[in-house]
C-alpha positions as a printed Julia matrix, in Angstrom:
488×3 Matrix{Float64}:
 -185.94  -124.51  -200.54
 -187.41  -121.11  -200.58
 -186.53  -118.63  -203.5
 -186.15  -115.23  -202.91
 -185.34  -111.19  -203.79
 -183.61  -109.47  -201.85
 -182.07  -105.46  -202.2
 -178.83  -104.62  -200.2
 -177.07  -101.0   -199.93
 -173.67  -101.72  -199.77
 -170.16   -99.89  -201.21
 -167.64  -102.01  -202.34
 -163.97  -100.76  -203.85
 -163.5   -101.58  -207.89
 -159.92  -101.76  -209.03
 -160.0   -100.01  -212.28
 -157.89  -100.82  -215.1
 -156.17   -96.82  -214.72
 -155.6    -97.94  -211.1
 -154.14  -101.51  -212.04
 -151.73  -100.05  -214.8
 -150.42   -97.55  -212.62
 -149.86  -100.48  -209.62
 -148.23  -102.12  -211.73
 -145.57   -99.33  -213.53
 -145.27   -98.9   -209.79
 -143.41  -101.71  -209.53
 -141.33  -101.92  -212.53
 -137.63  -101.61  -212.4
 -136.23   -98.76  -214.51
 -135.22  -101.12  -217.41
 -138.7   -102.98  -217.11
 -140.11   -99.69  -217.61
 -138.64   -99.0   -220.7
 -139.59  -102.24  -222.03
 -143.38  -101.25  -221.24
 -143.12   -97.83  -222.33
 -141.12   -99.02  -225.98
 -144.08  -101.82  -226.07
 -146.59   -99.29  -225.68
 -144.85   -97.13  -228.24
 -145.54   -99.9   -230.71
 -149.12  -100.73  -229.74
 -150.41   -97.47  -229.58
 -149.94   -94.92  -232.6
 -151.04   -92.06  -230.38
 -148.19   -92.36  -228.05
 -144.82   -91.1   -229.24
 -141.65   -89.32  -227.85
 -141.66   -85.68  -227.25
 -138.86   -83.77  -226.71
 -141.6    -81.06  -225.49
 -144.08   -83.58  -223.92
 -146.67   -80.97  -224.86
 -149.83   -83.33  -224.41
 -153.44   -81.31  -225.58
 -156.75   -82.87  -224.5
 -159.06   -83.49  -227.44
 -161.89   -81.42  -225.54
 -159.55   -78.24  -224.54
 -156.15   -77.47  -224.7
 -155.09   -79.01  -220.9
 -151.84   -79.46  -221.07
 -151.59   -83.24  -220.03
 -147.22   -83.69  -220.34
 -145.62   -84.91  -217.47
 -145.44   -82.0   -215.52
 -142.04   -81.48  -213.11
 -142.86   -82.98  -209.55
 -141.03   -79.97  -206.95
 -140.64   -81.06  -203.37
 -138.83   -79.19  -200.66
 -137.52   -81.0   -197.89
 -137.14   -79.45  -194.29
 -133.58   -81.13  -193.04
 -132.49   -81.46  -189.44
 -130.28   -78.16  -189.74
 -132.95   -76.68  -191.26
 -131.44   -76.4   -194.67
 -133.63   -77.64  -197.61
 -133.59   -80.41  -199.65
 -134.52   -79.69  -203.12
 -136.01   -81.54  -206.4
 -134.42   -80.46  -209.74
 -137.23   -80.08  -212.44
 -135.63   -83.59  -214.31
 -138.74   -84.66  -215.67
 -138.69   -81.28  -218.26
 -135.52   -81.56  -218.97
 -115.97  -120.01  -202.45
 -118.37  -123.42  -200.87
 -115.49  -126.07  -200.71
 -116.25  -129.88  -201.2
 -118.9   -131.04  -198.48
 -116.52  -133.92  -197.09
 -113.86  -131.47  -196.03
 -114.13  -130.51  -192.33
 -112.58  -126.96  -192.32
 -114.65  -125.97  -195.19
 -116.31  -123.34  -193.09
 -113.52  -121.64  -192.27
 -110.85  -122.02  -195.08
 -111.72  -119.16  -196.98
 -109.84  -116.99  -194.58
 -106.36  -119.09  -195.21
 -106.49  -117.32  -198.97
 -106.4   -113.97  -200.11
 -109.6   -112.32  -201.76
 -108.32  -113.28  -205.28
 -105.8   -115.65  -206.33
 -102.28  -113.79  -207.0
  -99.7   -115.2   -209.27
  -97.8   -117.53  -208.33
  -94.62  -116.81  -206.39
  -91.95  -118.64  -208.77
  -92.05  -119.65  -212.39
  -94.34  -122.3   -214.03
  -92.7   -124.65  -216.04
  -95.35  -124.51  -218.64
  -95.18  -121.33  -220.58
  -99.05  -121.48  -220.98
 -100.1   -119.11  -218.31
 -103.1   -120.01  -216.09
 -106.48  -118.85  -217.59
 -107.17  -115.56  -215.33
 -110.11  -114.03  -216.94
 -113.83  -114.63  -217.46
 -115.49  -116.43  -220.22
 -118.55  -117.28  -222.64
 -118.25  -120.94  -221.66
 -118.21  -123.24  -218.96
 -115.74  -125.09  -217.2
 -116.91  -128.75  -218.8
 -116.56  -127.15  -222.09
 -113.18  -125.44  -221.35
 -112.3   -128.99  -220.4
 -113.93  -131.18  -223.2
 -112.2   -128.45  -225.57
 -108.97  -129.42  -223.95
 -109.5   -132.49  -224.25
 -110.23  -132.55  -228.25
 -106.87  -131.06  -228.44
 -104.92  -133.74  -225.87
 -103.4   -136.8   -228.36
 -105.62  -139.34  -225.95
 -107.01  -142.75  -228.14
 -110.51  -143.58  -228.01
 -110.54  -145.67  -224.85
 -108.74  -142.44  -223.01
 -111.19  -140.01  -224.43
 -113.95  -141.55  -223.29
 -112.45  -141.98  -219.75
 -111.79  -138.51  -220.12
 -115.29  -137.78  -220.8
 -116.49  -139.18  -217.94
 -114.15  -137.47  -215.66
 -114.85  -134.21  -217.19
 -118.43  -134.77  -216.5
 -117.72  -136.11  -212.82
 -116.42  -132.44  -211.85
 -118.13  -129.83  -210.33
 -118.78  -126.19  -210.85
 -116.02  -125.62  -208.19
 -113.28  -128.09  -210.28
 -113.5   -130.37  -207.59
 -114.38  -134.36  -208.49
 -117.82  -135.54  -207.23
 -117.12  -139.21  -207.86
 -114.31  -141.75  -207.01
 -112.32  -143.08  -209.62
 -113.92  -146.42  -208.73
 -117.35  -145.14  -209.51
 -116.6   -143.36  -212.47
 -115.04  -146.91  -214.05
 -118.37  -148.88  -212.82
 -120.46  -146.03  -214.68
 -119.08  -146.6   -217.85
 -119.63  -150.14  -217.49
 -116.48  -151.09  -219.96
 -114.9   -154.25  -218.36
 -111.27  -153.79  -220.62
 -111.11  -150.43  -218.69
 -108.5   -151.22  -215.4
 -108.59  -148.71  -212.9
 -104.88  -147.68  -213.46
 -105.98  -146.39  -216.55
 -108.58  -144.01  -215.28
 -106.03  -143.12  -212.69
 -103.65  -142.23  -215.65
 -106.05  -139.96  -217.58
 -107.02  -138.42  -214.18
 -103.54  -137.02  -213.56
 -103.74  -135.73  -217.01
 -106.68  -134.2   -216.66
 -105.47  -132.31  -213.53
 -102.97  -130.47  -215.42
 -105.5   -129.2   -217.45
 -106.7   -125.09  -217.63
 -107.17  -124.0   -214.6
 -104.2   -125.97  -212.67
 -106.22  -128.22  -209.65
 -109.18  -128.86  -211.36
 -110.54  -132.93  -211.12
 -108.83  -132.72  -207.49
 -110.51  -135.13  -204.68
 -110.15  -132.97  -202.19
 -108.34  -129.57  -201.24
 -105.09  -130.7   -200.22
 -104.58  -132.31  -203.95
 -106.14  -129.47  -205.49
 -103.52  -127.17  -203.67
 -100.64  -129.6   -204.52
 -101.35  -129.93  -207.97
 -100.86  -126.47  -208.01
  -97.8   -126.93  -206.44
  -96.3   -128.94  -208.82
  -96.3   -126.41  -211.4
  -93.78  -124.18  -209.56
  -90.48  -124.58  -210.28
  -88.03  -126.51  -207.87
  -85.91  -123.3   -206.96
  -89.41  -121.85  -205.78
  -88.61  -119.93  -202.36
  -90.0   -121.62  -199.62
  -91.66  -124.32  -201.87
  -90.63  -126.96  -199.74
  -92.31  -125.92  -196.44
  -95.45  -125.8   -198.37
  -95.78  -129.1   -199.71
  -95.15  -130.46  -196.4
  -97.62  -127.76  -194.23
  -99.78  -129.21  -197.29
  -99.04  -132.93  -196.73
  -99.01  -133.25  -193.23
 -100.95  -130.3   -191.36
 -103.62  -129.16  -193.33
 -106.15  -128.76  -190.61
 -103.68  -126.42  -188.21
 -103.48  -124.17  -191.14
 -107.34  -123.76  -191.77
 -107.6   -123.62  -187.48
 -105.27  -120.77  -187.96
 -103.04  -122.88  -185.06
  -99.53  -121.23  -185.8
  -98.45  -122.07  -181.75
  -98.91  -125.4   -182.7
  -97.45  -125.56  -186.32
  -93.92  -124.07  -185.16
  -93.77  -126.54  -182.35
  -94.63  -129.28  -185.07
  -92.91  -128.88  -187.97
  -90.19  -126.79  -186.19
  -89.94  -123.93  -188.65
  -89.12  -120.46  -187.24
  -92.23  -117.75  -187.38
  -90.66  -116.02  -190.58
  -89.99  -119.47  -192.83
  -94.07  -120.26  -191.66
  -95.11  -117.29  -192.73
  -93.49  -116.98  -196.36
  -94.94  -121.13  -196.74
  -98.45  -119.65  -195.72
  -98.05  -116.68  -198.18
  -97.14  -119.05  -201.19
 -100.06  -120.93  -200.01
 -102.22  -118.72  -200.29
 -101.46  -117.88  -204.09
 -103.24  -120.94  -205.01
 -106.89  -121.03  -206.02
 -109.16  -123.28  -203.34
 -111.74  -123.41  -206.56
 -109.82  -123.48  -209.63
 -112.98  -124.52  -211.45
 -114.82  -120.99  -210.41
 -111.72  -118.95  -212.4
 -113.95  -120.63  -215.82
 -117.43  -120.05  -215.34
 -119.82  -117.48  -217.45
 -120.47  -114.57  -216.1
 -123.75  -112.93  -216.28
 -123.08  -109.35  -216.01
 -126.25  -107.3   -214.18
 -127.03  -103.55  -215.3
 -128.53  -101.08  -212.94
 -129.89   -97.9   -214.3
 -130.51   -95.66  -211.36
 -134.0    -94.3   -211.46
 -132.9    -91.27  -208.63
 -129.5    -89.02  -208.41
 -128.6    -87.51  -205.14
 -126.01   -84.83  -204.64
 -125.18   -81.6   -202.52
 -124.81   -78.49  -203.86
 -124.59   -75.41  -201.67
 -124.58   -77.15  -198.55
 -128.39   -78.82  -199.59
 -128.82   -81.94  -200.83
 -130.38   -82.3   -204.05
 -132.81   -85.35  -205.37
 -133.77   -85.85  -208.48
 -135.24   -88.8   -211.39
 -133.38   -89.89  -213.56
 -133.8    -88.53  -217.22
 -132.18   -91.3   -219.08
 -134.84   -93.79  -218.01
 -137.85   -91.14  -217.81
 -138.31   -90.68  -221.6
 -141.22   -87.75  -222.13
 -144.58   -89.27  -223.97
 -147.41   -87.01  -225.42
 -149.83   -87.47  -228.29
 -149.86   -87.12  -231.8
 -151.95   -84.01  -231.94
 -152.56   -85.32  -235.76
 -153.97   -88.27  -235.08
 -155.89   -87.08  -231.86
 -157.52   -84.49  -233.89
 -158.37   -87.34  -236.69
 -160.99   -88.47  -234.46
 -163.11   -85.49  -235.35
 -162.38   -85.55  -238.93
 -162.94   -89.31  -239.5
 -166.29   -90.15  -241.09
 -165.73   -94.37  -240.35
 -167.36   -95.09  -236.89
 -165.26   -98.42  -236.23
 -161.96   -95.82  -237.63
 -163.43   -93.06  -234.7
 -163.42   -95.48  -232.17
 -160.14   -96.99  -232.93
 -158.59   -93.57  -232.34
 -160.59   -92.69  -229.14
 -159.9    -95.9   -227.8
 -156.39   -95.24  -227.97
 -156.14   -91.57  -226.82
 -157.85   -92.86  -223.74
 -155.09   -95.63  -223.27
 -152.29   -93.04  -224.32
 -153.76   -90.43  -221.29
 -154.16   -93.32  -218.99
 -151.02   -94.2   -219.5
 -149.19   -90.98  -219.43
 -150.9    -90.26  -216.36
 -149.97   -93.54  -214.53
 -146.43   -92.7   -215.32
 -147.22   -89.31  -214.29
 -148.1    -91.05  -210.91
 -145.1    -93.07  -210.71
 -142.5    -90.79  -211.04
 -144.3    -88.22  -208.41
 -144.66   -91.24  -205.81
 -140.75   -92.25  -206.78
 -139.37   -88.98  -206.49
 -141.64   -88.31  -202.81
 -140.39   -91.52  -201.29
 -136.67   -90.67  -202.31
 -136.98   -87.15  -200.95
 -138.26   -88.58  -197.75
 -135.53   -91.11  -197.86
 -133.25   -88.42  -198.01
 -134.43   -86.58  -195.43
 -134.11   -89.72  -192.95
 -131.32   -90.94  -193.57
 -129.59   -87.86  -193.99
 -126.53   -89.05  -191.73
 -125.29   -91.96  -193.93
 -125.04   -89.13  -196.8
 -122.96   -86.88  -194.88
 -120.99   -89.43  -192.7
 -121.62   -93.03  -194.35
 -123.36   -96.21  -193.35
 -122.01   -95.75  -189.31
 -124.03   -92.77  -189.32
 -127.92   -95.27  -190.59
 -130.9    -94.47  -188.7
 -132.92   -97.58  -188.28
 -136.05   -97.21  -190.71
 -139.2    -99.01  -191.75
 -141.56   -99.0   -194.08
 -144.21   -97.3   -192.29
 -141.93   -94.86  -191.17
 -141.89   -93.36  -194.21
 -145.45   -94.26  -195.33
 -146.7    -92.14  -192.49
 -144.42   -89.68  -193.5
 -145.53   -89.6   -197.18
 -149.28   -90.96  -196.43
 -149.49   -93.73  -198.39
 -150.0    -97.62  -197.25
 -147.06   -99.69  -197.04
 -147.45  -102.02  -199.47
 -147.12   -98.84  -201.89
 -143.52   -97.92  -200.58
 -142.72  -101.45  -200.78
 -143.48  -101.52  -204.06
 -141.51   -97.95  -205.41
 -138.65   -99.42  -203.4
 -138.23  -102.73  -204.55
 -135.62  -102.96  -207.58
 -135.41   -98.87  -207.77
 -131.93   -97.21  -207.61
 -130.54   -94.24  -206.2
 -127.59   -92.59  -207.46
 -125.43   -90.97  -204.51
 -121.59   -89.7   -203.55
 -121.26   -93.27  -201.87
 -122.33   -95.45  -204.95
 -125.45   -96.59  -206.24
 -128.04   -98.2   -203.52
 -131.24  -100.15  -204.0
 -133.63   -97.79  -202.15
 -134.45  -100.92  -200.3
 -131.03  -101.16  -198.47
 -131.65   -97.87  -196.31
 -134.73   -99.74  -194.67
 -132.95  -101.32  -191.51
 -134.45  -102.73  -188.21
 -134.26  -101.32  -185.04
 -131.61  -102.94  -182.53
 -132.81  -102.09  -178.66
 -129.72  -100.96  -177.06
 -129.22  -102.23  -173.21
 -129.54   -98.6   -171.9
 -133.15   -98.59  -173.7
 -132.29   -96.8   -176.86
 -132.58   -97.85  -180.34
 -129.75   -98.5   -183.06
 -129.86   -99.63  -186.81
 -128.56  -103.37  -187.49
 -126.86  -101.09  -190.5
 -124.95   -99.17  -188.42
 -124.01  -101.83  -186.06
 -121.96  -103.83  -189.11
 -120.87  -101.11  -190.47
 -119.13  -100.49  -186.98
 -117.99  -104.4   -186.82
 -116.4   -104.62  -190.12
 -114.71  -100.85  -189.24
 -112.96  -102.81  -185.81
 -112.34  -106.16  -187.71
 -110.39  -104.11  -190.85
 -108.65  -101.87  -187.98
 -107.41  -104.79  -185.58
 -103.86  -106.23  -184.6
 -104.21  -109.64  -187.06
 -101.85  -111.04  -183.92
 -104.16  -110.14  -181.64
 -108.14  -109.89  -183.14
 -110.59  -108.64  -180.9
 -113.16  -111.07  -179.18
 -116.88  -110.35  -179.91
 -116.81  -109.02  -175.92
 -114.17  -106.39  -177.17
 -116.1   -105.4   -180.01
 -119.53  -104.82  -177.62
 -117.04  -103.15  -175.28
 -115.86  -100.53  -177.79
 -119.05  -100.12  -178.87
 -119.85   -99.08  -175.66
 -117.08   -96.02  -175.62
 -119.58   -94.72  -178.54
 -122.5    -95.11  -177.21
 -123.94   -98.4   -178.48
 -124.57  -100.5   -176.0
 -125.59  -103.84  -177.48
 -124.89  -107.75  -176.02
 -121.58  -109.86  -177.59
 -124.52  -112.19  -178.58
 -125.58  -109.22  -181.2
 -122.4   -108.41  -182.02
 -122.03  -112.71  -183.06
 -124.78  -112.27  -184.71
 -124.04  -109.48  -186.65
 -120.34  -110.7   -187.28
 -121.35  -114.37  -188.51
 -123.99  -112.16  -190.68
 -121.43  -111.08  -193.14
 -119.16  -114.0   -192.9
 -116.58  -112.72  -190.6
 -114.8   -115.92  -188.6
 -114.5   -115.97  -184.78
 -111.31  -113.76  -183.17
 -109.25  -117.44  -182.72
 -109.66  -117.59  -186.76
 -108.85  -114.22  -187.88
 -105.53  -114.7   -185.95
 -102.29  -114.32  -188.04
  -98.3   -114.53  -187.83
């Protein structure tokens, strides 16, 4: 083995810390970024919150504040796009076959029921701190049940789902507890007690229980009560196929009588359980506002979650004054870090604000005429526009908000692929749902149009794409087949 010197000219790209703080305030959402700014607040006594943002340099008087990025915008119609100066200033249980396609049998919400309960405890409607097993354990504490019941209770309450449906057969829940003076009949006994607890239908086997349990709280003189039940009892599947042909020649109701049964049907709640569930509220702070004034549309950041940094001129300037060395360096040290860091979010709001501009610009047809009017859009389309790599737009895109007439957008959702048209042309997968779910709302419910009819109308405006895109598209956003959608 032979040792060796050798010399080699070579270049080779450093990532500097400036250059990996300002990736990664790049990336940060808006609320993320005030956590990092208030932590760097706290870490660094040079930072602090100007109203002014008038930032000296030690050396001369350069005014380091974050200075107001100003972009204009050629449109289309040649009118300009400006930049304000902001900176200054329901899954059913698995075993039930029409679980795919049930959700369409009920409305979007469950509406009260159409007659009287006989309780006069009204059905919890609301959201809630706790969770369904505690809703039902709290029950439960309150229920006169002896000790042998309460623990059967127990370990039905912990049998049930998120949904409120029971995972386990009452057989298997009395070998689990492994009690052999426990008869079945008594689990059954504390089962139907338990599904009359808040919500109504919760510990049902399956969804024809859960909906008659619910059933049972109406009162007898209930309109159309009757039919229910027995669409309930005896013809489940025909109502989640949608088969009304078949359910009139059946059960020999007239069209009017099935509908009013279907519409008290669907009143009830498919997943009682989900009506009791915490909810974890999200918060999005828009980091960009869009708006038109004067016929031009106007972008600009956010000023709520852009707060303006500079430096404590008096303790900058205490790093001449200081006679300690380690005291000197302690200050330098951090008026580097404070500049460093001003100037990465310096960065970050100029690349932000660019990208959203050139956002604008693209998709300046959904602003005007909504998401029908989406232009399909990469991210290299605008990274050539702006000249930067994509991985850089990916990252000011991801978890950043925009603010516009329409509602607030993550600025990922006006990226969209490009759909090749039959006649050769290109359309945005946007645009095409936004078209679907504009035929589906507008259709005859007795008569829904086929996939074919959709691609056919399509075609009157220009789109010419296959039914198999349109399927695609349509099963997408959870819209059921024509033969499904079909009502009385």
């Amino acid at each position: 083995m032979k040792t060796s010197l050798q010399l080699k000219l070579g270049q080779q790209l450093t990532m500097t810390p400036q250059l990996q703080q300002a990736i990664r305030l790049l990336q940060l959402s808006s609320l993320e970024l005030q956590q990092e700014i208030q932590q760097a607040l706290e870490a660094n006594p040079l930072l602090e919150v100007n109203e002014d943002s008038q930032l000296a340099d030690d050396d001369n008087d350069v005014d380091n504040t974050l200075d107001t990025p100003t972009i204009d915008v050629q449109t289309e119609d040649s009118s300009t796009i400006e930049t304000s100066d902001a900176l200054t200033s329901q899954a059913l249980p698995e075993e039930l076959p029409m679980d795919t396609t049930w959700d369409e049998v009920f409305t979007a919400a469950p509406a009260a029921p159409a007659g009287p309960i006989r309780d006069d405890d009204t059905p919890f409607q609301g959201e809630t701190s706790e969770g369904l097993h505690e809703h039902l354990e709290w029950q439960k504490n309150l229920t006169p049940f002896s000790e042998t019941d309460s623990a059967i209770a127990t370990a039905i309450i912990e049998a049930i789902d998120d949904q409120g449906y029971l995972t386990q057969s009452t057989e298997e829940i009395l070998e689990a507890m492994g009690n052999p003076e426990i008869e079945l009949d008594e689990v059954e006994a504390v089962l139907k007690r338990i599904q009359h607890f808040d919500p109504v239908g919760v510990a049902a086997r399956d969804l024809r229980e859960c909906l008659l349990i619910q059933l049972s709280q109406f009162s007898e003189d209930t309109p159309h009560l009757e039919n229910a039940i027995m669409l309930l009892e005896q013809h489940l599947d025909l109502i989640a196929a949608k088969d009304y042909r078949t359910l009139m020649r059946k059960t020999r109701l007239r069209e009017e009588d099935l509908r009013d049964a279907i519409v008290l049907i669907q009143t009830l709640n498919p997943r009682p359980g989900l009506l009791v569930q915490p909810q974890d509220e999200e918060y999005v702070i828009p980091d960009v506002s869009v708006w038109k004034k004067n016929g031009r549309w106007i972008v600009e950041l956010n000023p709520d979650c852009m707060p303006k940094l500079s430096i404590n001129q008096q303790y900058a300037a205490m790093a001449r004054s200081v006679r300690s060395q380690s005291d000197s360096q302690f200050i330098r040290g951090h008026l580097q870090e404070a500049k460093w860091f001003i100037k990465s979010l310096e960065s970050r709001n100029e690349t932000l604000l660019k990208v959203a501009n050139c956002i604008v610009q693209f998709q300046q047809g959904f602003f005007e005429y909504g998401e029908e009017a989406m232009k399909p859009m990469v991210l290299n389309d605008i990274a050539e526009a702006v000249d930067m790599h994509e991985s850089t737009i990916s990252r000011v895109t991801t978890q950043k908000y925009m603010h516009t007439p329409r509602g607030i957008f993550e600025l990922k959702y006006f990226f969209s692929s490009h759909v090749g048209t039959d006649d050769g042309g290109e359309c945005s997968s946007t645009a095409i749902r936004a078209f679907i779910k504009k035929l589906v709302a507008a259709e005859n419910q007795k008569k829904p149009l086929s996939d074919s009819k959709m691609a056919q109308l399509l075609a009157e405006q220009g789109i010419n794409v296959a039914r198999r895109t349109i399927a695609k598209y349509r099963e997408a956003m959870l819209i059921p087949p024509s033969n499904q959608r079909k009502s009385l």
